[in-house]
Amino acid sequence: MIAMTEPAIAVENLVKKYGETLALQGISFQVYPGEVFGYLGPNGAGKTTTIRILAGLSSPTGGSCRVLGQGTFKNPALYRHLGVVFEESHLYERLSGIENLRFFAALHGVPAARIQELLQTYDLAKAAKRPVRTYSKGMKRRLLICRALLHDPEVLIMDEPTSGLDPTSAAVIHGAIDHYRRQGKTIFLSTHDMTEAETLCDRVAFLNRGRIAALDHPKALMRRYGQPVVVVQLRPSVESSEIESLRERVAPERIAWEDDLLTVRLPLEQVDLGTQLDQLRSLGEILTIHTQEASLGQVFRQVTGTNLE
């Protein structure tokens, strides 16, 4: 369990306006030492705006944002304790990987041994002298993490760190997050990956249209809002018009094609299973039937009325 001491991050009634556009509408949350805090929301919800304020790159229009008890905007003293991994590269592409790290290490007075340690840890030692422009997306993301960790920060802010990565590269980053959590670091994680959030995060906040719609442990949110379903997969043997009729009766979002198979998800607590199965059998051969707990993505959709896309 996380010791509920003084928060590492404290956001209170945070407001941000761009002209007449209200990007953040009075959001509040706290993140505690040793916690992985997931920040989930669709594009345009206000995630990047929040991260820019946390990182000291943007000032709030109203409210307050404090990291380790200090205001974030233009606060060089705080930067020694804060590491940031943005989704975009922000690397010097013509320099080598090790030259990038040496440049940023010099800003913090980090010894060369620390650079070598991180290159080894994130499997970049063999590519360290290659220009960054030759790196894959996964390698660039790992180099960004190395850069953020050079000065061993107490708080790490990560903006979509596994977006677009292959499973192997994503697993390396997941391992890094878990490792630094066990060291007592505080991690603020913006992500679209529901499995990532369920696995790694102690708590998550759902952000939608500049407001926090829900905030709790992933499992607590799934218990509170989730609805288990019966999942039926069948191979249809009827005309498409009959399938469309089923979609109208059941609700389109509960029916999906997967290759040439039809998957139907029915709310468990509302289902007269015998009647429903008889109706589905009339459409074709039933291949599998099983129950499924609510996913965090389904809970997000129920709470916010939108998909996490």
PDB file of C-alpha atoms in Angstrom:
ATOM      1  CA  MET A   1       0.000   0.000   0.000  1.00  0.00           C
ATOM      2  CA  ILE A   2       1.065   3.587  -0.602  1.00  0.00           C
ATOM      3  CA  ALA A   3       1.740   5.619   2.501  1.00  0.00           C
ATOM      4  CA  MET A   4      -0.638   8.555   2.376  1.00  0.00           C
ATOM      5  CA  THR A   5       1.931  11.198   3.355  1.00  0.00           C
ATOM      6  CA  GLU A   6       2.360  14.624   1.790  1.00  0.00           C
ATOM      7  CA  PRO A   7       1.523  14.389  -1.919  1.00  0.00           C
ATOM      8  CA  ALA A   8       4.348  14.455  -4.438  1.00  0.00           C
ATOM      9  CA  ILE A   9       1.990  16.167  -6.901  1.00  0.00           C
ATOM     10  CA  ALA A  10      -0.873  18.405  -5.790  1.00  0.00           C
ATOM     11  CA  VAL A  11      -3.229  19.942  -8.349  1.00  0.00           C
ATOM     12  CA  GLU A  12      -6.050  22.142  -7.094  1.00  0.00           C
ATOM     13  CA  ASN A  13      -8.829  23.685  -9.215  1.00  0.00           C
ATOM     14  CA  LEU A  14      -6.481  23.873 -12.199  1.00  0.00           C
ATOM     15  CA  VAL A  15      -7.774  25.968 -15.099  1.00  0.00           C
ATOM     16  CA  LYS A  16      -6.127  26.582 -18.461  1.00  0.00           C
ATOM     17  CA  LYS A  17      -7.512  28.740 -21.254  1.00  0.00           C
ATOM     18  CA  TYR A  18      -6.170  29.237 -24.766  1.00  0.00           C
ATOM     19  CA  GLY A  19      -7.953  32.328 -25.986  1.00  0.00           C
ATOM     20  CA  GLU A  20     -11.635  31.464 -25.662  1.00  0.00           C
ATOM     21  CA  THR A  21     -10.956  27.720 -25.441  1.00  0.00           C
ATOM     22  CA  LEU A  22     -11.144  26.226 -21.949  1.00  0.00           C
ATOM     23  CA  ALA A  23      -8.725  23.270 -21.995  1.00  0.00           C
ATOM     24  CA  LEU A  24      -8.860  22.476 -18.255  1.00  0.00           C
ATOM     25  CA  GLN A  25     -11.956  23.236 -16.204  1.00  0.00           C
ATOM     26  CA  GLY A  26     -10.935  23.268 -12.551  1.00  0.00           C
ATOM     27  CA  ILE A  27      -9.384  19.813 -12.146  1.00  0.00           C
ATOM     28  CA  SER A  28      -8.027  18.599  -8.797  1.00  0.00           C
ATOM     29  CA  PHE A  29      -6.015  15.507  -7.854  1.00  0.00           C
ATOM     30  CA  GLN A  30      -3.093  14.399  -5.710  1.00  0.00           C
ATOM     31  CA  VAL A  31      -0.376  11.844  -6.432  1.00  0.00           C
ATOM     32  CA  TYR A  32       1.529  10.292  -3.544  1.00  0.00           C
ATOM     33  CA  PRO A  33       5.175   9.167  -3.209  1.00  0.00           C
ATOM     34  CA  GLY A  34       5.727   5.717  -4.682  1.00  0.00           C
ATOM     35  CA  GLU A  35       2.476   5.812  -6.659  1.00  0.00           C
ATOM     36  CA  VAL A  36       1.931   5.165 -10.360  1.00  0.00           C
ATOM     37  CA  PHE A  37      -0.928   7.480 -11.279  1.00  0.00           C
ATOM     38  CA  GLY A  38      -2.634   6.864 -14.611  1.00  0.00           C
ATOM     39  CA  TYR A  39      -4.103   9.773 -16.552  1.00  0.00           C
ATOM     40  CA  LEU A  40      -6.558   8.557 -19.171  1.00  0.00           C
ATOM     41  CA  GLY A  41      -8.492  10.488 -21.754  1.00  0.00           C
ATOM     42  CA  PRO A  42      -9.173  10.766 -25.488  1.00  0.00           C
ATOM     43  CA  ASN A  43      -7.268  13.151 -27.734  1.00  0.00           C
ATOM     44  CA  GLY A  44      -8.215  16.718 -26.903  1.00  0.00           C
ATOM     45  CA  ALA A  45      -9.264  15.913 -23.339  1.00  0.00           C
ATOM     46  CA  GLY A  46      -6.523  18.068 -21.796  1.00  0.00           C
ATOM     47  CA  LYS A  47      -3.837  15.476 -20.970  1.00  0.00           C
ATOM     48  CA  THR A  48      -0.963  17.207 -22.765  1.00  0.00           C
ATOM     49  CA  THR A  49      -2.006  20.568 -21.331  1.00  0.00           C
ATOM     50  CA  THR A  50      -1.836  19.092 -17.828  1.00  0.00           C
ATOM     51  CA  ILE A  51       1.569  17.553 -18.490  1.00  0.00           C
ATOM     52  CA  ARG A  52       2.980  20.826 -19.821  1.00  0.00           C
ATOM     53  CA  ILE A  53       1.868  22.566 -16.623  1.00  0.00           C
ATOM     54  CA  LEU A  54       3.304  19.782 -14.429  1.00  0.00           C
ATOM     55  CA  ALA A  55       6.594  20.002 -16.336  1.00  0.00           C
ATOM     56  CA  GLY A  56       6.793  23.773 -15.874  1.00  0.00           C
ATOM     57  CA  LEU A  57       6.435  24.541 -19.579  1.00  0.00           C
ATOM     58  CA  SER A  58       3.099  26.318 -19.281  1.00  0.00           C
ATOM     59  CA  SER A  59       1.477  28.448 -16.597  1.00  0.00           C
ATOM     60  CA  PRO A  60      -2.082  27.814 -15.398  1.00  0.00           C
ATOM     61  CA  THR A  61      -4.807  30.377 -15.978  1.00  0.00           C
ATOM     62  CA  GLY A  62      -6.210  29.599 -12.542  1.00  0.00           C
ATOM     63  CA  GLY A  63      -5.752  27.232  -9.620  1.00  0.00           C
ATOM     64  CA  SER A  64      -2.460  25.741  -8.492  1.00  0.00           C
ATOM     65  CA  CYS A  65      -0.034  22.982  -9.449  1.00  0.00           C
ATOM     66  CA  ARG A  66       2.722  21.925  -7.048  1.00  0.00           C
ATOM     67  CA  VAL A  67       5.326  19.177  -7.353  1.00  0.00           C
ATOM     68  CA  LEU A  68       7.259  18.243  -4.208  1.00  0.00           C
ATOM     69  CA  GLY A  69       5.711  21.271  -2.556  1.00  0.00           C
ATOM     70  CA  GLN A  70       6.931  23.747  -5.173  1.00  0.00           C
ATOM     71  CA  GLY A  71       5.221  25.660  -7.950  1.00  0.00           C
ATOM     72  CA  THR A  72       6.174  24.255 -11.333  1.00  0.00           C
ATOM     73  CA  PHE A  73       6.275  27.168 -13.782  1.00  0.00           C
ATOM     74  CA  LYS A  74       9.808  28.373 -14.572  1.00  0.00           C
ATOM     75  CA  ASN A  75      11.249  26.791 -11.435  1.00  0.00           C
ATOM     76  CA  PRO A  76      14.793  25.541 -12.175  1.00  0.00           C
ATOM     77  CA  ALA A  77      15.235  24.314  -8.599  1.00  0.00           C
ATOM     78  CA  LEU A  78      12.437  21.802  -9.180  1.00  0.00           C
ATOM     79  CA  TYR A  79      13.875  20.429 -12.412  1.00  0.00           C
ATOM     80  CA  ARG A  80      16.643  18.629 -10.476  1.00  0.00           C
ATOM     81  CA  HIS A  81      13.934  16.430  -8.957  1.00  0.00           C
ATOM     82  CA  LEU A  82      11.705  16.024 -12.011  1.00  0.00           C
ATOM     83  CA  GLY A  83      12.069  13.834 -15.108  1.00  0.00           C
ATOM     84  CA  VAL A  84       9.802  14.103 -18.156  1.00  0.00           C
ATOM     85  CA  VAL A  85       9.299  11.691 -21.073  1.00  0.00           C
ATOM     86  CA  PHE A  86       7.265  13.322 -23.827  1.00  0.00           C
ATOM     87  CA  GLU A  87       5.548  11.302 -26.567  1.00  0.00           C
ATOM     88  CA  GLU A  88       7.387  13.308 -29.226  1.00  0.00           C
ATOM     89  CA  SER A  89      11.100  12.682 -29.605  1.00  0.00           C
ATOM     90  CA  HIS A  90      12.730  16.010 -28.594  1.00  0.00           C
ATOM     91  CA  LEU A  91      16.145  14.469 -29.274  1.00  0.00           C
ATOM     92  CA  TYR A  92      19.050  15.785 -31.325  1.00  0.00           C
ATOM     93  CA  GLU A  93      18.721  13.469 -34.306  1.00  0.00           C
ATOM     94  CA  ARG A  94      22.144  14.189 -35.817  1.00  0.00           C
ATOM     95  CA  LEU A  95      23.966  13.433 -32.581  1.00  0.00           C
ATOM     96  CA  SER A  96      24.579   9.909 -31.365  1.00  0.00           C
ATOM     97  CA  GLY A  97      22.663   8.426 -28.476  1.00  0.00           C
ATOM     98  CA  ILE A  98      25.566   8.846 -26.074  1.00  0.00           C
ATOM     99  CA  GLU A  99      26.172  12.429 -27.243  1.00  0.00           C
ATOM    100  CA  ASN A 100      22.540  13.263 -26.478  1.00  0.00           C
ATOM    101  CA  LEU A 101      22.922  11.875 -22.970  1.00  0.00           C
ATOM    102  CA  ARG A 102      26.265  13.606 -22.395  1.00  0.00           C
ATOM    103  CA  PHE A 103      24.736  16.948 -23.346  1.00  0.00           C
ATOM    104  CA  PHE A 104      21.888  16.628 -20.849  1.00  0.00           C
ATOM    105  CA  ALA A 105      24.118  15.021 -18.215  1.00  0.00           C
ATOM    106  CA  ALA A 106      26.317  18.121 -18.279  1.00  0.00           C
ATOM    107  CA  LEU A 107      23.303  20.269 -17.373  1.00  0.00           C
ATOM    108  CA  HIS A 108      22.791  18.245 -14.183  1.00  0.00           C
ATOM    109  CA  GLY A 109      26.404  17.389 -13.348  1.00  0.00           C
ATOM    110  CA  VAL A 110      25.761  13.671 -13.910  1.00  0.00           C
ATOM    111  CA  PRO A 111      28.879  11.416 -14.022  1.00  0.00           C
ATOM    112  CA  ALA A 112      29.761   9.373 -17.115  1.00  0.00           C
ATOM    113  CA  ALA A 113      29.224   6.134 -15.204  1.00  0.00           C
ATOM    114  CA  ARG A 114      25.518   6.956 -14.886  1.00  0.00           C
ATOM    115  CA  ILE A 115      25.233   7.312 -18.670  1.00  0.00           C
ATOM    116  CA  GLN A 116      26.813   3.906 -19.229  1.00  0.00           C
ATOM    117  CA  GLU A 117      24.582   2.342 -16.584  1.00  0.00           C
ATOM    118  CA  LEU A 118      21.416   3.578 -18.293  1.00  0.00           C
ATOM    119  CA  LEU A 119      22.595   2.606 -21.784  1.00  0.00           C
ATOM    120  CA  GLN A 120      23.210  -0.928 -20.524  1.00  0.00           C
ATOM    121  CA  THR A 121      19.927  -1.099 -18.614  1.00  0.00           C
ATOM    122  CA  TYR A 122      17.873  -0.038 -21.642  1.00  0.00           C
ATOM    123  CA  ASP A 123      19.797  -2.123 -24.174  1.00  0.00           C
ATOM    124  CA  LEU A 124      21.244   0.837 -26.053  1.00  0.00           C
ATOM    125  CA  ALA A 125      24.950   0.317 -25.382  1.00  0.00           C
ATOM    126  CA  LYS A 126      25.661  -1.249 -28.790  1.00  0.00           C
ATOM    127  CA  ALA A 127      23.859   1.582 -30.597  1.00  0.00           C
ATOM    128  CA  ALA A 128      25.195   4.361 -28.367  1.00  0.00           C
ATOM    129  CA  LYS A 129      27.533   5.831 -31.017  1.00  0.00           C
ATOM    130  CA  ARG A 130      25.020   5.718 -33.873  1.00  0.00           C
ATOM    131  CA  PRO A 131      23.142   8.889 -34.907  1.00  0.00           C
ATOM    132  CA  VAL A 132      19.732   9.012 -33.271  1.00  0.00           C
ATOM    133  CA  ARG A 133      18.106   9.476 -36.694  1.00  0.00           C
ATOM    134  CA  THR A 134      18.967   5.797 -37.375  1.00  0.00           C
ATOM    135  CA  TYR A 135      17.150   4.579 -34.250  1.00  0.00           C
ATOM    136  CA  SER A 136      13.781   2.823 -34.328  1.00  0.00           C
ATOM    137  CA  LYS A 137      10.843   4.405 -32.527  1.00  0.00           C
ATOM    138  CA  GLY A 138      11.297   2.011 -29.611  1.00  0.00           C
ATOM    139  CA  MET A 139      15.001   2.862 -29.317  1.00  0.00           C
ATOM    140  CA  LYS A 140      14.245   6.592 -29.330  1.00  0.00           C
ATOM    141  CA  ARG A 141      11.659   6.128 -26.609  1.00  0.00           C
ATOM    142  CA  ARG A 142      14.149   4.165 -24.492  1.00  0.00           C
ATOM    143  CA  LEU A 143      16.734   6.913 -25.019  1.00  0.00           C
ATOM    144  CA  LEU A 144      14.186   9.492 -23.863  1.00  0.00           C
ATOM    145  CA  ILE A 145      13.679   7.458 -20.696  1.00  0.00           C
ATOM    146  CA  CYS A 146      17.451   7.313 -20.174  1.00  0.00           C
ATOM    147  CA  ARG A 147      17.585  11.089 -20.545  1.00  0.00           C
ATOM    148  CA  ALA A 148      14.737  11.599 -18.066  1.00  0.00           C
ATOM    149  CA  LEU A 149      16.409   9.322 -15.509  1.00  0.00           C
ATOM    150  CA  LEU A 150      19.954  10.707 -15.768  1.00  0.00           C
ATOM    151  CA  HIS A 151      19.678  12.758 -12.572  1.00  0.00           C
ATOM    152  CA  ASP A 152      17.659  10.090 -10.680  1.00  0.00           C
ATOM    153  CA  PRO A 153      14.527  12.252 -10.270  1.00  0.00           C
ATOM    154  CA  GLU A 154      12.000  11.730  -7.503  1.00  0.00           C
ATOM    155  CA  VAL A 155       9.054  12.368  -9.840  1.00  0.00           C
ATOM    156  CA  LEU A 156       8.776  10.987 -13.374  1.00  0.00           C
ATOM    157  CA  ILE A 157       6.154  12.271 -15.825  1.00  0.00           C
ATOM    158  CA  MET A 158       5.536  10.032 -18.840  1.00  0.00           C
ATOM    159  CA  ASP A 159       3.369  11.064 -21.800  1.00  0.00           C
ATOM    160  CA  GLU A 160       2.156   7.999 -23.747  1.00  0.00           C
ATOM    161  CA  PRO A 161       5.514   6.194 -23.293  1.00  0.00           C
ATOM    162  CA  THR A 162       4.453   3.028 -25.149  1.00  0.00           C
ATOM    163  CA  SER A 163       2.336   4.604 -27.899  1.00  0.00           C
ATOM    164  CA  GLY A 164       3.086   2.965 -31.254  1.00  0.00           C
ATOM    165  CA  LEU A 165       5.702   0.591 -29.855  1.00  0.00           C
ATOM    166  CA  ASP A 166       6.032  -3.127 -30.512  1.00  0.00           C
ATOM    167  CA  PRO A 167       5.248  -5.477 -27.575  1.00  0.00           C
ATOM    168  CA  THR A 168       8.929  -6.089 -26.783  1.00  0.00           C
ATOM    169  CA  SER A 169       9.761  -2.386 -26.522  1.00  0.00           C
ATOM    170  CA  ALA A 170       6.589  -1.744 -24.521  1.00  0.00           C
ATOM    171  CA  ALA A 171       7.519  -4.538 -22.093  1.00  0.00           C
ATOM    172  CA  VAL A 172      10.914  -2.903 -21.460  1.00  0.00           C
ATOM    173  CA  ILE A 173       9.200   0.357 -20.551  1.00  0.00           C
ATOM    174  CA  HIS A 174       6.658  -1.427 -18.356  1.00  0.00           C
ATOM    175  CA  GLY A 175       9.561  -3.034 -16.528  1.00  0.00           C
ATOM    176  CA  ALA A 176      11.174   0.373 -16.034  1.00  0.00           C
ATOM    177  CA  ILE A 177       7.969   1.820 -14.573  1.00  0.00           C
ATOM    178  CA  ASP A 178       7.613  -1.089 -12.157  1.00  0.00           C
ATOM    179  CA  HIS A 179      11.300  -0.871 -11.185  1.00  0.00           C
ATOM    180  CA  TYR A 180      11.147   2.813 -10.335  1.00  0.00           C
ATOM    181  CA  ARG A 181       7.866   2.431  -8.476  1.00  0.00           C
ATOM    182  CA  ARG A 182       9.550  -0.174  -6.249  1.00  0.00           C
ATOM    183  CA  GLN A 183      12.288   2.360  -5.572  1.00  0.00           C
ATOM    184  CA  GLY A 184       9.668   4.725  -4.174  1.00  0.00           C
ATOM    185  CA  LYS A 185       9.570   7.079  -7.161  1.00  0.00           C
ATOM    186  CA  THR A 186       6.369   8.863  -8.116  1.00  0.00           C
ATOM    187  CA  ILE A 187       5.208   8.261 -11.691  1.00  0.00           C
ATOM    188  CA  PHE A 188       2.542  10.252 -13.528  1.00  0.00           C
ATOM    189  CA  LEU A 189       1.568   8.134 -16.538  1.00  0.00           C
ATOM    190  CA  SER A 190      -0.545   9.399 -19.419  1.00  0.00           C
ATOM    191  CA  THR A 191      -1.689   6.423 -21.496  1.00  0.00           C
ATOM    192  CA  HIS A 192      -4.292   5.141 -23.963  1.00  0.00           C
ATOM    193  CA  ASP A 193      -3.490   1.524 -23.122  1.00  0.00           C
ATOM    194  CA  MET A 194      -6.152   0.133 -20.790  1.00  0.00           C
ATOM    195  CA  THR A 195      -4.220  -3.056 -20.061  1.00  0.00           C
ATOM    196  CA  GLU A 196      -1.194  -0.937 -19.201  1.00  0.00           C
ATOM    197  CA  ALA A 197      -3.277   1.163 -16.825  1.00  0.00           C
ATOM    198  CA  GLU A 198      -4.882  -1.858 -15.149  1.00  0.00           C
ATOM    199  CA  THR A 199      -1.522  -3.586 -14.691  1.00  0.00           C
ATOM    200  CA  LEU A 200       0.718  -0.706 -13.649  1.00  0.00           C
ATOM    201  CA  CYS A 201      -1.387   1.999 -12.036  1.00  0.00           C
ATOM    202  CA  ASP A 202      -2.290   2.292  -8.374  1.00  0.00           C
ATOM    203  CA  ARG A 203      -4.983   4.812  -9.265  1.00  0.00           C
ATOM    204  CA  VAL A 204      -6.308   6.300 -12.486  1.00  0.00           C
ATOM    205  CA  ALA A 205      -8.122   9.501 -13.377  1.00  0.00           C
ATOM    206  CA  PHE A 206     -10.541   9.689 -16.311  1.00  0.00           C
ATOM    207  CA  LEU A 207     -10.185  13.048 -18.050  1.00  0.00           C
ATOM    208  CA  ASN A 208     -12.865  14.159 -20.494  1.00  0.00           C
ATOM    209  CA  ARG A 209     -13.355  17.620 -22.002  1.00  0.00           C
ATOM    210  CA  GLY A 210     -11.086  19.221 -19.443  1.00  0.00           C
ATOM    211  CA  ARG A 211     -12.790  17.686 -16.405  1.00  0.00           C
ATOM    212  CA  ILE A 212     -11.992  14.653 -14.258  1.00  0.00           C
ATOM    213  CA  ALA A 213     -14.964  12.307 -14.582  1.00  0.00           C
ATOM    214  CA  ALA A 214     -13.744   9.618 -12.149  1.00  0.00           C
ATOM    215  CA  LEU A 215     -10.685   8.834 -10.025  1.00  0.00           C
ATOM    216  CA  ASP A 216      -9.909   5.617  -8.132  1.00  0.00           C
ATOM    217  CA  HIS A 217      -8.045   2.313  -8.246  1.00  0.00           C
ATOM    218  CA  PRO A 218      -8.735   0.542 -11.571  1.00  0.00           C
ATOM    219  CA  LYS A 219     -10.378  -2.445  -9.888  1.00  0.00           C
ATOM    220  CA  ALA A 220     -12.522  -0.184  -7.714  1.00  0.00           C
ATOM    221  CA  LEU A 221     -13.764   1.640 -10.810  1.00  0.00           C
ATOM    222  CA  MET A 222     -14.526  -1.656 -12.533  1.00  0.00           C
ATOM    223  CA  ARG A 223     -16.494  -2.864  -9.501  1.00  0.00           C
ATOM    224  CA  ARG A 224     -18.404   0.407  -9.223  1.00  0.00           C
ATOM    225  CA  TYR A 225     -19.257   0.992 -12.865  1.00  0.00           C
ATOM    226  CA  GLY A 226     -18.522  -2.253 -14.655  1.00  0.00           C
ATOM    227  CA  GLN A 227     -21.118  -4.626 -15.994  1.00  0.00           C
ATOM    228  CA  PRO A 228     -20.097  -8.259 -16.600  1.00  0.00           C
ATOM    229  CA  VAL A 229     -21.288  -9.739 -19.872  1.00  0.00           C
ATOM    230  CA  VAL A 230     -21.955 -13.089 -21.503  1.00  0.00           C
ATOM    231  CA  VAL A 231     -19.875 -13.332 -24.681  1.00  0.00           C
ATOM    232  CA  VAL A 232     -21.276 -15.529 -27.450  1.00  0.00           C
ATOM    233  CA  GLN A 233     -19.337 -16.232 -30.634  1.00  0.00           C
ATOM    234  CA  LEU A 234     -21.137 -17.760 -33.602  1.00  0.00           C
ATOM    235  CA  ARG A 235     -20.741 -18.447 -37.304  1.00  0.00           C
ATOM    236  CA  PRO A 236     -23.815 -16.909 -38.998  1.00  0.00           C
ATOM    237  CA  SER A 237     -25.726 -18.842 -41.651  1.00  0.00           C
ATOM    238  CA  VAL A 238     -28.415 -16.238 -42.382  1.00  0.00           C
ATOM    239  CA  GLU A 239     -28.794 -13.157 -44.547  1.00  0.00           C
ATOM    240  CA  SER A 240     -27.159  -9.917 -43.433  1.00  0.00           C
ATOM    241  CA  SER A 241     -30.591  -8.339 -42.945  1.00  0.00           C
ATOM    242  CA  GLU A 242     -31.234 -10.705 -40.022  1.00  0.00           C
ATOM    243  CA  ILE A 243     -27.916  -9.727 -38.467  1.00  0.00           C
ATOM    244  CA  GLU A 244     -28.878  -6.059 -38.807  1.00  0.00           C
ATOM    245  CA  SER A 245     -32.188  -6.818 -37.120  1.00  0.00           C
ATOM    246  CA  LEU A 246     -30.258  -8.353 -34.218  1.00  0.00           C
ATOM    247  CA  ARG A 247     -28.047  -5.261 -34.011  1.00  0.00           C
ATOM    248  CA  GLU A 248     -31.116  -3.061 -33.672  1.00  0.00           C
ATOM    249  CA  ARG A 249     -32.541  -5.246 -30.887  1.00  0.00           C
ATOM    250  CA  VAL A 250     -29.338  -5.756 -28.901  1.00  0.00           C
ATOM    251  CA  ALA A 251     -27.497  -2.422 -29.541  1.00  0.00           C
ATOM    252  CA  PRO A 252     -24.835  -2.009 -32.232  1.00  0.00           C
ATOM    253  CA  GLU A 253     -21.913  -1.591 -29.815  1.00  0.00           C
ATOM    254  CA  ARG A 254     -22.556  -5.087 -28.384  1.00  0.00           C
ATOM    255  CA  ILE A 255     -22.085  -6.842 -31.729  1.00  0.00           C
ATOM    256  CA  ALA A 256     -18.820  -7.086 -33.640  1.00  0.00           C
ATOM    257  CA  TRP A 257     -17.460  -8.997 -36.621  1.00  0.00           C
ATOM    258  CA  GLU A 258     -14.146 -10.793 -36.102  1.00  0.00           C
ATOM    259  CA  ASP A 259     -13.074 -12.328 -39.410  1.00  0.00           C
ATOM    260  CA  ASP A 260     -16.155 -14.320 -40.490  1.00  0.00           C
ATOM    261  CA  LEU A 261     -17.438 -14.799 -36.938  1.00  0.00           C
ATOM    262  CA  LEU A 262     -19.978 -12.741 -35.023  1.00  0.00           C
ATOM    263  CA  THR A 263     -19.328 -11.844 -31.373  1.00  0.00           C
ATOM    264  CA  VAL A 264     -22.287 -10.777 -29.230  1.00  0.00           C
ATOM    265  CA  ARG A 265     -21.877  -9.314 -25.724  1.00  0.00           C
ATOM    266  CA  LEU A 266     -24.979  -9.423 -23.538  1.00  0.00           C
ATOM    267  CA  PRO A 267     -25.265  -7.831 -20.055  1.00  0.00           C
ATOM    268  CA  LEU A 268     -25.164 -10.722 -17.584  1.00  0.00           C
ATOM    269  CA  GLU A 269     -27.607  -9.303 -15.063  1.00  0.00           C
ATOM    270  CA  GLN A 270     -30.178  -8.443 -17.752  1.00  0.00           C
ATOM    271  CA  VAL A 271     -29.971 -11.651 -19.717  1.00  0.00           C
ATOM    272  CA  ASP A 272     -32.659 -14.301 -20.009  1.00  0.00           C
ATOM    273  CA  LEU A 273     -29.910 -16.609 -21.198  1.00  0.00           C
ATOM    274  CA  GLY A 274     -32.095 -19.421 -22.526  1.00  0.00           C
ATOM    275  CA  THR A 275     -34.213 -17.100 -24.659  1.00  0.00           C
ATOM    276  CA  GLN A 276     -31.201 -15.159 -25.898  1.00  0.00           C
ATOM    277  CA  LEU A 277     -29.313 -18.327 -26.856  1.00  0.00           C
ATOM    278  CA  ASP A 278     -32.325 -19.680 -28.744  1.00  0.00           C
ATOM    279  CA  GLN A 279     -32.451 -16.436 -30.736  1.00  0.00           C
ATOM    280  CA  LEU A 280     -28.733 -16.607 -31.493  1.00  0.00           C
ATOM    281  CA  ARG A 281     -28.918 -20.300 -32.498  1.00  0.00           C
ATOM    282  CA  SER A 282     -31.440 -19.344 -35.143  1.00  0.00           C
ATOM    283  CA  LEU A 283     -28.743 -17.185 -36.746  1.00  0.00           C
ATOM    284  CA  GLY A 284     -26.055 -19.851 -37.018  1.00  0.00           C
ATOM    285  CA  GLU A 285     -23.710 -22.211 -35.169  1.00  0.00           C
ATOM    286  CA  ILE A 286     -22.703 -21.108 -31.656  1.00  0.00           C
ATOM    287  CA  LEU A 287     -18.992 -21.793 -31.170  1.00  0.00           C
ATOM    288  CA  THR A 288     -18.197 -20.447 -27.696  1.00  0.00           C
ATOM    289  CA  ILE A 289     -19.992 -18.985 -24.677  1.00  0.00           C
ATOM    290  CA  HIS A 290     -18.227 -17.434 -21.684  1.00  0.00           C
ATOM    291  CA  THR A 291     -18.627 -14.678 -19.119  1.00  0.00           C
ATOM    292  CA  GLN A 292     -16.338 -11.645 -19.106  1.00  0.00           C
ATOM    293  CA  GLU A 293     -15.719  -9.030 -16.442  1.00  0.00           C
ATOM    294  CA  ALA A 294     -15.916  -5.374 -17.376  1.00  0.00           C
ATOM    295  CA  SER A 295     -12.735  -3.859 -18.778  1.00  0.00           C
ATOM    296  CA  LEU A 296     -11.362  -0.471 -17.824  1.00  0.00           C
ATOM    297  CA  GLY A 297     -12.067   0.707 -21.371  1.00  0.00           C
ATOM    298  CA  GLN A 298     -15.739  -0.228 -20.990  1.00  0.00           C
ATOM    299  CA  VAL A 299     -15.873   1.603 -17.670  1.00  0.00           C
ATOM    300  CA  PHE A 300     -14.315   4.683 -19.262  1.00  0.00           C
ATOM    301  CA  ARG A 301     -16.940   4.615 -22.013  1.00  0.00           C
ATOM    302  CA  GLN A 302     -19.751   4.245 -19.467  1.00  0.00           C
ATOM    303  CA  VAL A 303     -18.487   7.060 -17.231  1.00  0.00           C
ATOM    304  CA  THR A 304     -17.593   9.568 -19.954  1.00  0.00           C
ATOM    305  CA  GLY A 305     -19.855   8.550 -22.830  1.00  0.00           C
ATOM    306  CA  THR A 306     -16.881   8.447 -25.182  1.00  0.00           C
ATOM    307  CA  ASN A 307     -14.245   5.982 -26.350  1.00  0.00           C
ATOM    308  CA  LEU A 308     -10.607   6.293 -25.354  1.00  0.00           C
ATOM    309  CA  GLU A 309      -9.347   7.131 -28.857  1.00  0.00           C
TER     310      GLU A 309
END
